[in-house]
XYZ file of C-alpha atoms in Angstrom:
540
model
C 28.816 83.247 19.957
C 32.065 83.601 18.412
C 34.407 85.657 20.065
C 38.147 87.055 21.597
C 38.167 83.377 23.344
C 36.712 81.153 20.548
C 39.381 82.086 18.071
C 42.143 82.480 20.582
C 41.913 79.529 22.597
C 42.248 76.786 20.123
C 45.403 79.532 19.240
C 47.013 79.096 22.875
C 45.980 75.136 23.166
C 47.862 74.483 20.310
C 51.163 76.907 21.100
C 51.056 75.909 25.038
C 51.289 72.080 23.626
C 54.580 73.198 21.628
C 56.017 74.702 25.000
C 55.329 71.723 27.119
C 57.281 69.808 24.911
C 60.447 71.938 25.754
C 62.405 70.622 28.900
C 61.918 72.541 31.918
C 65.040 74.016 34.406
C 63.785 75.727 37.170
C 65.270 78.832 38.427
C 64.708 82.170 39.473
C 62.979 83.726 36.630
C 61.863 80.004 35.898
C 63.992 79.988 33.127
C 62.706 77.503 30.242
C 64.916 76.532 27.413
C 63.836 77.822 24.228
C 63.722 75.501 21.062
C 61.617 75.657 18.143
C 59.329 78.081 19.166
C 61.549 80.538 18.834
C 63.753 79.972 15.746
C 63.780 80.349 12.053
C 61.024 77.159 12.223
C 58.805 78.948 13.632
C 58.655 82.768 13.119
C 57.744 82.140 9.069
C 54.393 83.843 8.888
C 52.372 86.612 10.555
C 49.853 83.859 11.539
C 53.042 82.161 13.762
C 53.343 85.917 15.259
C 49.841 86.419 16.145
C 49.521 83.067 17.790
C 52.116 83.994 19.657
C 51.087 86.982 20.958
C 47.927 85.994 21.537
C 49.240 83.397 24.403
C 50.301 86.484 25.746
C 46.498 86.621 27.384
C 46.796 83.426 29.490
C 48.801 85.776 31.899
C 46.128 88.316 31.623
C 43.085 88.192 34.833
C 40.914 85.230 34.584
C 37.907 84.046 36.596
C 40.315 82.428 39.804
C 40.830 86.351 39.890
C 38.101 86.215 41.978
C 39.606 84.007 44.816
C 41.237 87.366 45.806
C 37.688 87.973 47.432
C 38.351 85.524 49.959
C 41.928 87.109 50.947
C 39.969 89.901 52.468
C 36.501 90.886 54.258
C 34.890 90.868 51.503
C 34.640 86.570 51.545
C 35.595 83.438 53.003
C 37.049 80.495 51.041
C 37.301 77.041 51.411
C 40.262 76.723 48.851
C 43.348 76.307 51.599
C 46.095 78.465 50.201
C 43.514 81.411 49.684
C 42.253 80.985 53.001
C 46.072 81.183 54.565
C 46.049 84.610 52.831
C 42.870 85.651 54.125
C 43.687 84.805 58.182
C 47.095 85.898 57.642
C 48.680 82.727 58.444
C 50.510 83.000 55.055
C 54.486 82.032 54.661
C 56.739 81.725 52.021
C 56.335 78.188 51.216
C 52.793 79.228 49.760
C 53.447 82.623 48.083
C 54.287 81.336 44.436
C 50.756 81.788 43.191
C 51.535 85.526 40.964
C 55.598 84.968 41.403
C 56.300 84.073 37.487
C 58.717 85.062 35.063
C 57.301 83.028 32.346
C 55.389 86.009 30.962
C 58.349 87.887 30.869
C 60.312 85.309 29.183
C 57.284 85.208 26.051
C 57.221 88.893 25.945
C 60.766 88.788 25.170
C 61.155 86.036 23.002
C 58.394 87.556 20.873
C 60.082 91.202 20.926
C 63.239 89.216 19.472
C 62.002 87.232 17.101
C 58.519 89.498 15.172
C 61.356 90.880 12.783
C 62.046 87.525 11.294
C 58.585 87.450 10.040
C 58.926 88.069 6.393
C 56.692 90.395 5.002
C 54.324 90.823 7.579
C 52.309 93.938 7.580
C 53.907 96.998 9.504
C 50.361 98.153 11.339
C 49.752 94.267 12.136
C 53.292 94.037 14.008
C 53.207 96.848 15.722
C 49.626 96.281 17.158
C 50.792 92.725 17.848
C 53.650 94.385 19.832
C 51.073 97.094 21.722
C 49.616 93.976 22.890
C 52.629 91.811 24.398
C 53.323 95.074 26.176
C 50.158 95.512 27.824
C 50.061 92.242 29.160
C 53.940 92.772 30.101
C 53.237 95.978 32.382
C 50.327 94.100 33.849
C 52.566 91.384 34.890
C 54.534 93.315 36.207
C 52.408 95.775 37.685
C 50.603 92.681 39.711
C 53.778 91.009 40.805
C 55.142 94.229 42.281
C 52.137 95.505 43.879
C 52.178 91.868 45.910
C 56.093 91.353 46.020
C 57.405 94.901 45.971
C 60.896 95.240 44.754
C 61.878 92.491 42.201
C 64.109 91.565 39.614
C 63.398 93.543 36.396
C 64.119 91.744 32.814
C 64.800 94.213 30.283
C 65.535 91.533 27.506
C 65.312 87.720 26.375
C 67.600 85.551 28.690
C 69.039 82.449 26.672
C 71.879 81.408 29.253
C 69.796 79.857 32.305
C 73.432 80.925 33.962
C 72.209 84.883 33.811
C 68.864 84.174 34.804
C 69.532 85.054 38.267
C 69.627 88.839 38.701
C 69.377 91.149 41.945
C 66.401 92.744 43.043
C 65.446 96.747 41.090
C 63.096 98.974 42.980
C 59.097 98.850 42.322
C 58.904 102.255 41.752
C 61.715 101.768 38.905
C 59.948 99.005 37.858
C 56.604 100.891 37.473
C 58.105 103.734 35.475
C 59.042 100.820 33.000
C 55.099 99.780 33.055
C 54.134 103.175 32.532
C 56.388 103.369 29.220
C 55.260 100.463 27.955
C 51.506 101.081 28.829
C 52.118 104.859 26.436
C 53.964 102.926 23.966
C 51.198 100.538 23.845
C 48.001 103.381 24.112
C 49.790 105.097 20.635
C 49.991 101.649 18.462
C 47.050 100.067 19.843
C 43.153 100.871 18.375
C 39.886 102.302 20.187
C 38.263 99.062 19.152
C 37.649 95.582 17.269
C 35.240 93.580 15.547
C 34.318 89.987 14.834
C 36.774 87.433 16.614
C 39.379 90.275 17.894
C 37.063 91.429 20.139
C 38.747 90.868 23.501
C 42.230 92.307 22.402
C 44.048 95.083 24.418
C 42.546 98.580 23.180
C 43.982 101.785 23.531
C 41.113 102.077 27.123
C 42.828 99.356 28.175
C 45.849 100.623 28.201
C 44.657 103.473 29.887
C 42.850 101.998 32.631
C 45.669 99.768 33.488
C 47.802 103.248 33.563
C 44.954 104.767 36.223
C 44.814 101.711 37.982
C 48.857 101.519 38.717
C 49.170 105.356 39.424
C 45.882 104.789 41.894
C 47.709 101.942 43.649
C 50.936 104.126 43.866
C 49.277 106.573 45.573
C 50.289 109.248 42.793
C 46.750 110.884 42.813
C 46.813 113.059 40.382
C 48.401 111.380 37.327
C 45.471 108.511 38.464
C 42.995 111.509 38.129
C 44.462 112.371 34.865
C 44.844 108.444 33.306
C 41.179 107.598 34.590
C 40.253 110.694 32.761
C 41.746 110.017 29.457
C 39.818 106.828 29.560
C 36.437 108.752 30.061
C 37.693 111.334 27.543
C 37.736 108.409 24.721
C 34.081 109.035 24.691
C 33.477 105.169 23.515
C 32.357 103.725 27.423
C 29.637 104.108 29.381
C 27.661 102.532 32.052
C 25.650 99.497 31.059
C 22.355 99.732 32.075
C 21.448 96.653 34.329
C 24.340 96.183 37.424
C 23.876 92.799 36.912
C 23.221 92.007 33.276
C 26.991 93.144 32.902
C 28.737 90.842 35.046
C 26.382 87.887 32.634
C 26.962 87.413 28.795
C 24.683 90.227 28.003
C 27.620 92.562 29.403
C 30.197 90.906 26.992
C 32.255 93.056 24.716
C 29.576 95.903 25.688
C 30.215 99.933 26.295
C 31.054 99.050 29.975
C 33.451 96.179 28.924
C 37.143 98.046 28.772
C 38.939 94.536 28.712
C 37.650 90.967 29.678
C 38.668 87.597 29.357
C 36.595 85.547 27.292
C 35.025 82.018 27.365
C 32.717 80.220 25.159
C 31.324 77.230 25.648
C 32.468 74.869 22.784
C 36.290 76.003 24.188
C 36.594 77.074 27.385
C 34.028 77.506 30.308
C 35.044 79.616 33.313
C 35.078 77.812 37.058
C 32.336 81.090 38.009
C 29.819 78.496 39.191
C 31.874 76.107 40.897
C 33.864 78.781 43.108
C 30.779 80.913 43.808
C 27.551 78.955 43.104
C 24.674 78.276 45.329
C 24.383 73.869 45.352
C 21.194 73.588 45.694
C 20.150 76.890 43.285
C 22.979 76.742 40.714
C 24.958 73.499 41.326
C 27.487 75.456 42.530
C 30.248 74.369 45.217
C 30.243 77.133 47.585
C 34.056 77.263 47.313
C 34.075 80.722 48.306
C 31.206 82.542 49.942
C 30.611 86.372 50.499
C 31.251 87.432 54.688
C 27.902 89.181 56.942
C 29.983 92.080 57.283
C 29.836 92.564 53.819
C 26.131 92.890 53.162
C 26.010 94.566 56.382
C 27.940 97.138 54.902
C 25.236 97.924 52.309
C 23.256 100.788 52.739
C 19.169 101.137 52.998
C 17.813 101.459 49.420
C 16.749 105.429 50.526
C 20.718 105.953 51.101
C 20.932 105.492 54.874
C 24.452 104.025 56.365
C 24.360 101.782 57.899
C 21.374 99.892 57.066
C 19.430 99.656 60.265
C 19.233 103.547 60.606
C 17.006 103.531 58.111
C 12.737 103.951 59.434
C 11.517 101.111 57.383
C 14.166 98.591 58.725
C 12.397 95.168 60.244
C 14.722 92.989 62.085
C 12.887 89.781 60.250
C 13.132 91.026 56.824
C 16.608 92.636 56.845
C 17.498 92.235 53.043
C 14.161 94.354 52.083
C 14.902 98.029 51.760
C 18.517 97.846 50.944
C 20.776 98.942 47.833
C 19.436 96.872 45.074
C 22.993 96.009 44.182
C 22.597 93.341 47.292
C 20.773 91.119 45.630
C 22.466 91.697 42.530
C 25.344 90.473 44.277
C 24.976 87.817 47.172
C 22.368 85.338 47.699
C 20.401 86.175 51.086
C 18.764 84.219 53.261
C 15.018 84.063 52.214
C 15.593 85.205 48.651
C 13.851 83.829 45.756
C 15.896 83.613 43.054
C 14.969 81.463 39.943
C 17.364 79.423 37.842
C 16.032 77.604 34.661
C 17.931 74.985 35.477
C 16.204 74.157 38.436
C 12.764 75.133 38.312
C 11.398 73.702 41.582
C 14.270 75.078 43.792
C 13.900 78.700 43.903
C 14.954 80.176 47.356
C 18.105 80.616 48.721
C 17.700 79.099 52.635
C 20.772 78.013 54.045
C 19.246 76.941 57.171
C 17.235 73.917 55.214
C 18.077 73.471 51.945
C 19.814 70.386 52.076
C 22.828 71.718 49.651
C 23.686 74.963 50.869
C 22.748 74.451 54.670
C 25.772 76.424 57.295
C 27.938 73.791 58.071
C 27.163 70.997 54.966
C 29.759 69.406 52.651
C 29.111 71.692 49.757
C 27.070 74.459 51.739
C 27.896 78.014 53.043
C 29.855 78.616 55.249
C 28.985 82.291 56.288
C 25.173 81.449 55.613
C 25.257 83.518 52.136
C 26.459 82.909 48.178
C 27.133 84.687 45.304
C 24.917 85.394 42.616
C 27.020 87.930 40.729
C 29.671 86.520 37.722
C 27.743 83.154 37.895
C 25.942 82.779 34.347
C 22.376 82.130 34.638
C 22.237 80.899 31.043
C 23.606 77.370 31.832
C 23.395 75.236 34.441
C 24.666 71.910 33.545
C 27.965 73.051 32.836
C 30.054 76.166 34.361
C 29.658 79.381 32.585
C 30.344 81.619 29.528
C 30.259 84.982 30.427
C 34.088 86.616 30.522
C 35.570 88.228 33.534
C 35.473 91.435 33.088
C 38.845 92.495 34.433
C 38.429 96.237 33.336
C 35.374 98.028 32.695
C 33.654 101.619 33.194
C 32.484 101.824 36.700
C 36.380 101.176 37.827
C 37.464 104.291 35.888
C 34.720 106.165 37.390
C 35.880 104.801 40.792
C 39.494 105.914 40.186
C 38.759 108.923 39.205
C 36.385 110.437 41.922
C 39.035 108.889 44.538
C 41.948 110.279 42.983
C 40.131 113.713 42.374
C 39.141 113.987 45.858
C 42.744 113.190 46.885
C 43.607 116.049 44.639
C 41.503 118.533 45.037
C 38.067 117.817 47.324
C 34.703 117.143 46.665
C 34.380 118.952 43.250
C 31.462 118.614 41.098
C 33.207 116.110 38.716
C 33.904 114.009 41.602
C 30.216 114.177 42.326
C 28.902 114.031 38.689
C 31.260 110.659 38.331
C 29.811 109.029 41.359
C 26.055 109.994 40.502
C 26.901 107.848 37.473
C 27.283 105.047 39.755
C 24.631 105.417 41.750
C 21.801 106.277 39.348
C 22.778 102.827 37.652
C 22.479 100.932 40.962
C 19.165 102.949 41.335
C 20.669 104.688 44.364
C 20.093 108.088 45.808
C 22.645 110.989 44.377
C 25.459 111.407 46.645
C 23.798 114.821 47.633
C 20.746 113.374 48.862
C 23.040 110.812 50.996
C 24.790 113.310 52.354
C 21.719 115.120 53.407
C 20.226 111.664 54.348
C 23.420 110.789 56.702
C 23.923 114.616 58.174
C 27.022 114.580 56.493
C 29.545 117.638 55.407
C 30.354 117.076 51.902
C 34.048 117.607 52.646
C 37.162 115.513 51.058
C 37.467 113.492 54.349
C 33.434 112.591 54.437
C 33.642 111.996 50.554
C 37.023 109.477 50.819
C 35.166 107.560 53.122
C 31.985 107.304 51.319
C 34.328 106.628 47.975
C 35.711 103.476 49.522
C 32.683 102.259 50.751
C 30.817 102.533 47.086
C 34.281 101.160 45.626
C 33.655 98.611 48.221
C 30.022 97.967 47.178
C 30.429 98.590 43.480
C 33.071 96.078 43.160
C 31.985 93.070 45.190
C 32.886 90.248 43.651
C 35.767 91.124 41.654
C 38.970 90.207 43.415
C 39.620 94.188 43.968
C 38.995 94.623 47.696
C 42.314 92.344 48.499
C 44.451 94.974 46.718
C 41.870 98.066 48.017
C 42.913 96.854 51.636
C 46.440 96.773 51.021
C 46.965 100.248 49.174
C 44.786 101.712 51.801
C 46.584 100.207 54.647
C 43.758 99.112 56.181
C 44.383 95.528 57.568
C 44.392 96.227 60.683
C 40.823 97.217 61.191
C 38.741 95.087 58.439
C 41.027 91.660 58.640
C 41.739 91.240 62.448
C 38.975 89.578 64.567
C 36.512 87.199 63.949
C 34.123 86.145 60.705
C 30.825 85.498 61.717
C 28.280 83.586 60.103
C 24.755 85.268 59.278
C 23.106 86.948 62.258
C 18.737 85.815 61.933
C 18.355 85.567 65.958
C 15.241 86.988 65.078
C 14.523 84.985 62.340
C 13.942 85.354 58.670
C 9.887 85.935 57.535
C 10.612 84.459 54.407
C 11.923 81.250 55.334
C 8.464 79.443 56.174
C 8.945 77.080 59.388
C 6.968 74.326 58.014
C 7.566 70.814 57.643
C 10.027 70.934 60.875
C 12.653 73.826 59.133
C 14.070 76.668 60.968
C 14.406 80.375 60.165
C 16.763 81.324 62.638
C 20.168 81.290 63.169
C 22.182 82.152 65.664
C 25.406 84.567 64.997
C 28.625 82.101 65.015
C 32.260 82.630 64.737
C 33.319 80.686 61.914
C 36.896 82.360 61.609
C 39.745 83.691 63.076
C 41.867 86.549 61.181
C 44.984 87.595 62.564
C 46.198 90.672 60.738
C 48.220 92.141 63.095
C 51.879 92.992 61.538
C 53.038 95.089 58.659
C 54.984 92.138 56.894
C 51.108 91.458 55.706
C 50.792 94.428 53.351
C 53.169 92.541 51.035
C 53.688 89.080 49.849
C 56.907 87.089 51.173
C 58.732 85.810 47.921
C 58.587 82.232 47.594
C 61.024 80.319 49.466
C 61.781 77.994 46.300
C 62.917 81.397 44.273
C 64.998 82.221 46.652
C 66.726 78.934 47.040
C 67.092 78.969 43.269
C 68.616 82.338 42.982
C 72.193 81.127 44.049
C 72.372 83.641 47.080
C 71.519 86.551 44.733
C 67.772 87.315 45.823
C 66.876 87.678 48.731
C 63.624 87.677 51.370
C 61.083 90.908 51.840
C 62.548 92.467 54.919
C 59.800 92.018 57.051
C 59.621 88.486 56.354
C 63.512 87.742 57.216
């Protein structure tokens, strides 16, 4: 399939082999010198422009997005800096992985240097330019939300003497996002065709705008952004939960903005980080927690799970929101994979690759099924990450509407969206089903449970913790492994196998101090800076 990745990769191979040529001085912005890329050598043709730009999206969300899963309750990891993050044993000689001013640096040079292009077509530059300034705001939007206050670059630094430059305040920083992201929504189009498809859109724009007013806490400009999204009257829904998240979700109505991969390029790491072994060849680098799927509700709506009158203790994972299995690999599930016709149930009790405790096995007795392709199996996967799509907006809106004004229909009407897709009860019916008051407090707890639920799988819940403020009760205490004391039905105990298990701490989190609700900045920026940037205060 040709697409946003198959024309743009060979694009940023070839420009990212120009930059590695430059020499390299480290520093606090990570200052690079600049050579040919950026002189009258190179800026001769719109094609040299739009290359550039188009590196732009290497700095953009891409599938180790998803190792942000393991940084809260939603999953455990096995990759060691991720893990840090996730028991809170993180310090600064580990925080580098967003803390980058290389993006800045490209935006910058390109800003400088598109009016050298001779001739080059008004409408192409300044779509080129809507572009380099989403991804700009999204740097900087991710970097502050983890950082806080940092140093803001207004304009291309040449003289690595400069580079170093005091700290500006995130909320300055984000009102410089926000211009950007309206400059960008004006100049940029509703859609593409062919091989652009995968460039920033005027909905992206938007949803990046809902998304950093959400995080902020400014409710109803979120309410207002999300809406202008759903207003565009291009996205919807698509129709299978878990179709989207494979290639047949790619570039679809739901698809707002994702990173691509194809598979004569590029393949994504999906299958590796999140894959069953023994179904999908996977490496169980990072596995979903119990108290995740125990946080899904009965498929009639009830919360939690075991309320419901049709719950059996031996078949736990019957009866319950279809967007479980959609999502994690239970114990006892049948799942077939093309690849590996003879191996079709997920037991990681027996199965010899994913069994609790093995090399390449589970470690909380579950695995992920959703973002891994189930096209192909001998190699990793094609399907993009979708870093934006519908179901988000729909998400930000209802929460930032409630915050705003209550429970109001809209609020409703948005979430029934949601849950008729999963094939879940209407939030009335819940209600009723739960004995609950539809009240704002009742409805902003049930919001971030379905944002919870909705989202699994997609790096969010790390940043959903944070803004929240919730750390305290979700990542303190111990991670337990699958609890089948009373065994699994499905799991047959021939042949000498097991379908029990008992409950095990496998984990300790610690997440017991407010310094933990931001990100210390690296220790190697600050010993770069020349005295002029300093630590977080709670880290000092």
């Amino acid at each position: 399939m040709k697409n946003l990745r198959y024309k743009i990769s060979t694009t940023i191979i070839a420009i990212s082999a120009i930059f590695s040529m430059a020499g390299c001085k480290k520093g606090l912005l990570d200052q690079h010198p600049l050579n040919q890329i950026t002189d009258e050598t190179y800026w001769q043709s719109a094609t040299d422009a739009t290359m550039f730009a188009t590196r732009m999206y290497t700095y953009m969300p891409q599938d180790n997005f998803v190792y942000y899963e393991g940084m809260s309750d939603n999953g455990i990891s096995n990759d060691p800096t991720t893990r840090r993050f996730g028991n809170s044993t993180q310090d600064p000689t580990i925080s580098s992985k967003e803390w980058s001013y290389e993006p800045m640096r490209q935006a910058y040079s390109f800003f400088a240097n598109v009016d050298k292009v001779p001739d080059m077509d008004p409408a192409l530059k300044k779509r080129l330019t809507a572009e380099v300034k989403f991804v700009l705001a999204y740097r900087y939007f991710i970097m502050t939300t983890l950082y806080g206050d940092i140093p803001l670059v207004t304009t291309l630094i040449t003289d690595p003497n400069k580079a170093d430059i005091p700290k500006s305040a995130k909320a300055d920083i984000m009102k410089a996002e926000l211009q950007w992201l309206d400059e960008a929504a004006t100049d940029l189009p509703l859609s593409y065709t062919g091989a652009d498809q995968g460039r920033a859109t005027k909905g992206a724009a938007l949803a990046l705008k809902s998304r950093i007013y959400l995080y902020a806490g400014d409710y109803a400009n979120a309410a207002a952004a999300a809406k202008s999204v759903m207003d565009l009257g291009i996205y919807k829904l698509y129709p299978s939960y878990f179709d989207f998240f494979q290639k047949d979700g790619d570039y679809s109505s739901e698809d707002i903005w994702s990173f691509g991969y194809t598979l004569s390029v590029h393949q994504n790491s999906l299958r590796d980080i999140l894959g069953s072994q023994a179904l999908m060849n996977g490496r169980n680098i990072l596995d979903p927690t119990s108290e995740l799927v125990n946080d899904y509700e009965s498929k009639n709506g009830y919360y939690p799970y075991t309320k419901d009158p049709g719950y059996i203790a031996t078949d736990p994972y019957n009866n319950r929101d279809p967007r479980l299995r959609q999502t994690i690999l239970c114990p006892g599930d049948i799942y077939k994979y093309p690849y590996f016709p003879n191996i079709n149930q997920y037991d990681p009790f027996n199965n010899q690759g994913d069994r609790i405790g093995g090399d390449l096995g589970s470690r909380s007795g579950y695995s992920w099924c959703k973002n891994v392709d189930r096209y192909d199996y001998v190699r990793s996967g094609v399907n993009n990450w979708k870093a934006f799509h519908f179901a988000e907006i729909l998400l930000n809106y209802a929460e930032a509407q409630n915050e705003v004004g209550g429970p109001t229909a809209d609020v409703v009407a948005a979430l029934d969206q949601i849950r008729a897709r999963a094939g879940m009860p209407t939030i009335a019916q819940t209600f009723a089903t739960n004995s609950l008051a539809l009240n704002q407090g009742n409805m902003r707890t049930f919001i971030r449970h379905e944002r919870r639920i909705e989202l699994a799988g997609e790096g969010l819940r790390y940043f959903d913790v944070l803004r929240w403020k919730i750390g305290e009760q979700v990542m303190q205490g111990p991670i337990y492994t699958v609890d089948a004391t009373a065994g699994i039905t499905n799991i047959s105990t021939a042949n000498g196998h097991i379908n029990k298990y008992p409950k095990t701490v496998i984990e300790q989190r610690f997440f017991n101090n407010a310094k933990f609700y931001v990100w210390p900045i690296p220790q190697s920026a600050i010993d770069a800076s020349k005295g002029i940037l300093t630590q977080n205060p709670l880290w000092k």
